[in-house]
Tab-separated table of C-alpha atoms in Angstrom:
chain	number	residue	atom	x	y	z
A	8	MET	CA	52.122	48.969	-15.339
A	9	GLY	CA	53.359	46.947	-12.347
A	10	ILE	CA	50.318	47.991	-10.305
A	11	LYS	CA	47.969	46.832	-13.067
A	12	ILE	CA	49.679	43.423	-13.157
A	13	VAL	CA	49.425	43.053	-9.376
A	14	THR	CA	45.774	44.133	-9.420
A	15	SER	CA	45.015	41.640	-12.214
A	16	ILE	CA	46.793	38.861	-10.328
A	17	ASN	CA	44.830	39.731	-7.161
A	18	ARG	CA	41.534	39.639	-9.094
A	19	ILE	CA	42.465	36.299	-10.636
A	20	SER	CA	43.423	34.898	-7.209
A	21	PHE	CA	40.150	36.140	-5.721
A	22	SER	CA	38.175	34.607	-8.614
A	23	ILE	CA	39.955	31.275	-8.127
A	24	ALA	CA	39.174	31.379	-4.391
A	25	GLN	CA	35.491	32.101	-5.160
A	26	ILE	CA	35.361	29.226	-7.644
A	27	GLU	CA	36.903	26.862	-5.073
A	28	GLN	CA	34.371	27.950	-2.461
A	29	ASP	CA	31.474	27.488	-4.924
A	30	LEU	CA	32.753	23.999	-5.835
A	31	LYS	CA	32.874	23.042	-2.142
A	32	GLU	CA	29.289	24.255	-1.662
A	33	HIS	CA	28.096	22.305	-4.711
A	34	ALA	CA	29.887	19.171	-3.501
A	35	ASP	CA	28.140	19.532	-0.121
A	36	ASN	CA	24.792	20.015	-1.881
A	37	GLY	CA	25.444	16.900	-3.965
A	38	LYS	CA	26.027	14.876	-0.797
A	39	LYS	CA	22.824	16.266	0.743
A	40	ILE	CA	20.865	15.331	-2.401
A	41	THR	CA	22.301	11.799	-2.319
A	42	ASP	CA	21.325	11.440	1.350
A	43	LEU	CA	17.797	12.707	0.637
A	44	GLU	CA	17.411	10.299	-2.288
A	45	HIS	CA	18.484	7.424	-0.035
A	46	ARG	CA	15.987	8.421	2.651
A	47	LEU	CA	13.245	8.771	0.036
A	48	ASP	CA	14.039	5.288	-1.286
A	49	LEU	CA	13.699	3.913	2.261
A	50	HIS	CA	10.327	5.615	2.719
A	51	ILE	CA	9.097	4.335	-0.630
A	52	GLN	CA	10.147	0.776	0.235
A	53	ASP	CA	8.427	1.075	3.627
A	54	TYR	CA	5.237	2.251	1.878
A	55	VAL	CA	5.365	-0.650	-0.596
A	56	ASN	CA	5.857	-3.156	2.240
A	57	ARG	CA	2.928	-1.746	4.218
A	58	LYS	CA	0.702	-1.703	1.133
A	59	ASP	CA	1.542	-5.341	0.393
A	60	THR	CA	0.831	-6.318	4.001
A	61	ILE	CA	-2.535	-4.562	4.010
A	62	THR	CA	-3.464	-6.095	0.655
A	63	LEU	CA	-2.595	-9.534	2.027
A	64	LEU	CA	-4.661	-8.935	5.184
A	65	ILE	CA	-7.657	-7.753	3.158
A	66	GLY	CA	-7.415	-10.855	0.970
A	67	GLN	CA	-7.254	-13.125	4.011
A	68	THR	CA	-10.234	-11.381	5.610
A	69	LYS	CA	-12.214	-11.767	2.391
A	70	GLU	CA	-11.404	-15.496	2.267
A	71	VAL	CA	-12.494	-15.971	5.899
A	72	MET	CA	-15.754	-14.117	5.286
A	73	GLU	CA	-16.501	-16.172	2.180
A	74	HIS	CA	-15.674	-19.402	4.026
A	75	ARG	CA	-17.957	-18.524	6.948
A	76	THR	CA	-20.723	-17.451	4.575
A	77	ASN	CA	-20.496	-20.779	2.763
A	78	ARG	CA	-20.561	-22.675	6.084
A	79	LEU	CA	-23.627	-20.710	7.161
A	80	TYR	CA	-25.323	-21.407	3.835
A	81	THR	CA	-24.586	-25.133	4.153
A	82	SER	CA	-25.856	-25.208	7.738
A	83	MET	CA	-29.043	-23.419	6.750
A	84	LYS	CA	-29.620	-25.907	3.935
A	85	ASP	CA	-29.028	-28.820	6.338
A	86	ILE	CA	-31.512	-27.384	8.822
A	87	GLU	CA	-34.020	-26.756	6.044
A	88	ASN	CA	-33.700	-30.336	4.801
A	89	TYR	CA	-34.081	-31.687	8.354
A	90	LEU	CA	-37.202	-29.629	8.979
A	91	GLN	CA	-38.710	-30.671	5.670
A	92	LEU	CA	-38.194	-34.327	6.641
A	93	GLN	CA	-40.017	-33.698	9.920
A	94	GLU	CA	-42.995	-32.281	7.975
A	95	THR	CA	-44.044	-30.226	10.964
A	96	PHE	CA	-42.579	-26.965	9.696
A	97	LYS	CA	-43.206	-25.163	6.458
A	98	ILE	CA	-40.043	-23.580	5.151
A	99	ARG	CA	-40.405	-20.143	3.630
A	100	GLU	CA	-38.188	-19.088	0.792
A	101	PHE	CA	-35.152	-17.086	1.818
A	102	GLN	CA	-32.646	-15.159	-0.144
A	103	ASP	CA	-30.201	-17.551	-1.765
A	104	LEU	CA	-26.678	-16.642	-0.634
A	105	HIS	CA	-25.116	-18.180	-3.713
A	106	LYS	CA	-27.105	-15.769	-5.846
A	107	MET	CA	-25.631	-13.002	-3.727
A	108	GLU	CA	-22.146	-14.263	-4.574
A	109	GLU	CA	-22.895	-13.726	-8.224
A	110	ASP	CA	-23.355	-10.062	-7.363
A	111	ASN	CA	-19.956	-10.132	-5.546
A	112	PRO	CA	-21.009	-8.314	-2.351
A	113	PHE	CA	-17.490	-8.562	-0.887
A	114	ASP	CA	-15.621	-7.152	-3.889
């Protein structure tokens, strides 16, 4: 009977040691998961920042293109009016850029 008690105590001690080792492994895995979540959050924030920057740059480029198109349109109208006053040139019809804007070519 004494041997059975010792054997049972040894099994219980071994089981406790295994449980402690498993708990340590799970605690280490928890720390690894926390670190990975933190790194993922950093990458997501970096992506959001880059996306916002690119969206801003695209918007600025669109504004510049629209501004230059409007300046070109105004210059062409000024030249057309000047030439019509001279009466030496006949102005042909050209595609109206403001009609193009209604079609939103830059969107």
